[in-house]
Structures are given as structure tokens and as C-alpha cells.
């Protein structure tokens, strides 16, 4: 072992010496090259000054103007590096000079290292004399000292780098592991903060959604019944009612978007042909976006089916298209592309909440104003918007993000300011080969419903009364109860109840517990749940239980009619 260590130490010493020799050699070579360049520049400067002097005294020599010649030579005294200057006529006689010698050419060897130049003076090709120019250069000591400091630094750096290089590989591995751990920890902390934020928003939204939607159901329901039953009323009154209905629907949409962002909305995913859904939306988008926006759809052949809630997917695509339109105020092009995609493990590990596997990709791209990196970091946050006040709630993209994440998918965004934006939705691939189309429910005449009795159960009297009135409007017979116990007594006493319309969240027994008890007594009875918000009773992991029918408050008479007819079709 000692011999091995000694051999290793010997090789390390040789490596250090070799590195030192190479670096010093390279440094000396660089110094010699730099000095040669410096000397060339000095010589060029001296030559320029000598030629300038020759050009300046040519006329004076031609006219034998001695004062002018002396004035020119004396002007060079300002340069301390010039040792001597002499001006000679065409006979070789000195005309003017300065320096320690009376004849600079004759005493050329004095004064240490220098550059000596002789430049002929001529006027129109006629020789007039010679200019002698001698300039001092640096001594060997000065030249050595010029690079001494740099050389010392090179030697020290060489020694330090040579020693550090021995452990560089191990240090590099350690640093890489440390960086990876830091990145992973930061990602985990960011995911935890996002999860805590989502949980907080979800609890807040869920806490108010149930009561808020119950109140909206009463308000909107009664306003709708008023318009249906009194269509010939004063137009001004009907206009007021219609305006109130619109405001109430916007409030309901706001609550629904908050539930979508916090991933608390009930989803009903099925096998969906995404390409067909996009094609069906094209006409709607053309009307919605206006003539200034050109729409192009690109569909890949052999497109897989996605496991997703079709209605919510269409809402997400419309949201993205409307945002794209707002980013193209002067018109532009909107491209909706569908394709099969595979997200590998490497990519999934670099993202939050992404599972490797097969996906159906929907890309919505525009040629609009694009986003800055600062905007991109906040674009999926709730209530963040770049639109002027009153033109956006800041919940559109956050709703899309929440829906995609709740569906087990992934969303990515790429944007460049001034060049447009592309948002890609990755939807989980369905394991079913065919799209699940619910059968079209046959529309029944009012007379066909008279033999149908619906039991309405809700602890909110206002909601219960509206639902009863709406059912009467649709031609059903109606019984109502304020809680599960009262409803069970009616079921036990009345064998002609065909449909149970019950709220999910009620004091005492929940709507799900009531439905289970009713089915034990009347297995053939249909059940339709209604709720302003539900989390666990009939929804698990954000998905409706199989075979469950649900209508979300607030709802219209028309929506209630469709859901009731879907019960018979199912």
C-alpha cells in the first residue's frame, strides 16, 4: 500500500512539474510575442515621426530657411523618448540638430538601446538632404520587469491549479450531486407551496361555493320562472329581469372557475375523440373570435382518444382561443393542432405533477403580442391578468390549468414577446378504443310526464321550492322534503315515486346515504343529485362515481329537463 501511495505521489509530482513547465513556456512565448508586437509599434511610431519631420523641413531646406528647420526640430523635444534629431543638406553637412551630440550621426553609439532612422528629404523628386532620427527603447531590465508580475501570477496559478486538479474530479462529482439536491429540494418546496396554496384556495372556495350556489339557484331559478310564466309582461320589467339573470350567471361562472382552479369541480371523464371535438368547435370559434382572426386546425392521422371530460375540455379550448384573440387586437392567426405525444421519464421528472406515458396533445397557438418571462411565471395564478380593469377576471388560464391537472394531464406554455404564444394541453390517453357517446335522450311530451313523480329533497327551502316549480313547469308531479328522514317516510308511504332529486350536502344524512337507503327499498328508482359543491360523497379524486348523474347549482329549467331525460335514456 505504501509503495502504491509513493508511486501515486511521484506521478502527481511529475504531473505538477509538467504542468508548471508547460504553463511557464506558454507564458514566456506569449511575453516574447507581446514584446515583439510592442517593439514593432514603437518602430512604426518612430518612422511616422521621422517622415513627418522630413515632409515638414523639405520646403525649408529648399529655401535654406534655417530658423524654420530649427523650429521643426525643437518641436520634437516634447517627446522624452527622442534622444537626438539631425537635419543634413544634400552635401551631408549638418543644418540643425538637438541632443547631447553636435553631430548625431557621428556619435550614434551613445545613449544605450535605441532606434535610428535615416529618411531622405526631397521636393518634386529633387534630393534636398537627410533627416536623422534616434529614439530610445526599453532596456532588457525594464522589459523583464514589465512581465515579472504577470509571470509570478502565472507560476502561482500553475501551482494552485496543479494541486487542485488532483481532487477536481471528486469535487466536481460532489458539486453535481449538491446542485441536483438543491434543484430537487427547490422543486419539492415549490410543489409543497403550490399544494398548500391550492388546498387553501380549495377550502375557501368549497366553503363558500355550496351556500353561494344555493343562493344563486334561488335567485336565478325564480327569475327564469318569472320570464317563462309571464312572457307578455312589461318589456322594461323583462329587461330588468334579463339583466339580473346575466349578472347571476356571471357570478355562477366565477364560482365554477374558482372550483376548476382549485381542482374541486366534479369531472365526468370518458373516451373522447379530441380531433372531432376541435373540429366541432371551429364554427363556434369562428363566430366568437370574429372575422379578423383566421382559424386553422391541424389534426394528426391515427389520433388516440383521450380520457377527459368532453364538456370541460371544450370550455378550456374556448378559454384559450378567447385569450389568443385578446392578444391579437389587430387580427392574426389562431392554430389548433392535435397530435399523439409521449412524455418520457426525464421530462416528467423535470416538471411538477407529470406522469410519464402516452398523451393526446392539443396545441393552441397565436400570432399575438406574446408574453415576457415575468408574465409567463404568473400566467397560471388566479386573478392575474394583463388586461385593463373590467376586461378580465384573471381566472381563464388558471381554470384551464386546474382542469388539466385534475384530469391527470400536463400543460406547457411557450411565448416570445412580439411573436405570439403556444399553449399545449397533454390529455391522458384513454384505454378504450371507441368514443363513449351517450345516447340521445328522446324528448317526451308534457303529457308523457304526468305519470312521473319526482321527490325533491333539499334543506334549503328556496332551492326546494324552485326545483318543485320547475318540475311542475316541465309537467312532472312533485313531492318535496326538507331532509333525508322526511324523504324516506314519503318513499315508504308512496310507491309511485319514480325519480329522486336530492341535494348532496344536507344536515344529518347526506344525499348519497339517502339514495342508498332508497335503492334498498326501491331498486328501480332513478336518482339525480344536485349540488353547489361536493367533495367526497359522489366524487372521488375529482371524478364522478360510475353511473352517477349530477346537476350543478345554479341550473336552469332547460338543464334540469335535459338531465331528467338522460336518466331514462341511461
mmCIF file with all atom_site columns, C-alpha atoms in Angstrom, residues 69 91 200 214 227 318 383 394 485 503-504 554:
data_model
loop_
_atom_site.group_PDB
_atom_site.id
_atom_site.type_symbol
_atom_site.label_atom_id
_atom_site.label_alt_id
_atom_site.label_comp_id
_atom_site.label_asym_id
_atom_site.label_entity_id
_atom_site.label_seq_id
_atom_site.pdbx_PDB_ins_code
_atom_site.Cartn_x
_atom_site.Cartn_y
_atom_site.Cartn_z
_atom_site.occupancy
_atom_site.B_iso_or_equiv
_atom_site.pdbx_formal_charge
_atom_site.auth_seq_id
_atom_site.auth_comp_id
_atom_site.auth_asym_id
_atom_site.auth_atom_id
_atom_site.pdbx_PDB_model_num
ATOM 1  C CA . UNK A 1 69  ? 14.283  73.965 -39.720 1.00 0.00 ? 69  UNK A CA 1
ATOM 2  C CA . UNK A 1 91  ? 26.152  67.611 -49.192 1.00 0.00 ? 91  UNK A CA 1
ATOM 3  C CA . UNK A 1 200 ? -56.161 26.852 0.973   1.00 0.00 ? 200 UNK A CA 1
ATOM 4  C CA . UNK A 1 214 ? -77.696 27.656 -3.314  1.00 0.00 ? 214 UNK A CA 1
ATOM 5  C CA . UNK A 1 227 ? -89.770 35.138 -17.555 1.00 0.00 ? 227 UNK A CA 1
ATOM 6  C CA . UNK A 1 318 ? -62.623 28.192 -25.904 1.00 0.00 ? 318 UNK A CA 1
ATOM 7  C CA . UNK A 1 383 ? -56.735 36.675 -10.588 1.00 0.00 ? 383 UNK A CA 1
ATOM 8  C CA . UNK A 1 394 ? -57.663 36.551 -14.341 1.00 0.00 ? 394 UNK A CA 1
ATOM 9  C CA . UNK A 1 485 ? -85.692 11.282 7.190   1.00 0.00 ? 485 UNK A CA 1
ATOM 10 C CA . UNK A 1 503 ? -79.132 17.655 -2.692  1.00 0.00 ? 503 UNK A CA 1
ATOM 11 C CA . UNK A 1 504 ? -75.780 16.031 -1.850  1.00 0.00 ? 504 UNK A CA 1
ATOM 12 C CA . UNK A 1 554 ? -77.385 27.013 -10.083 1.00 0.00 ? 554 UNK A CA 1
#
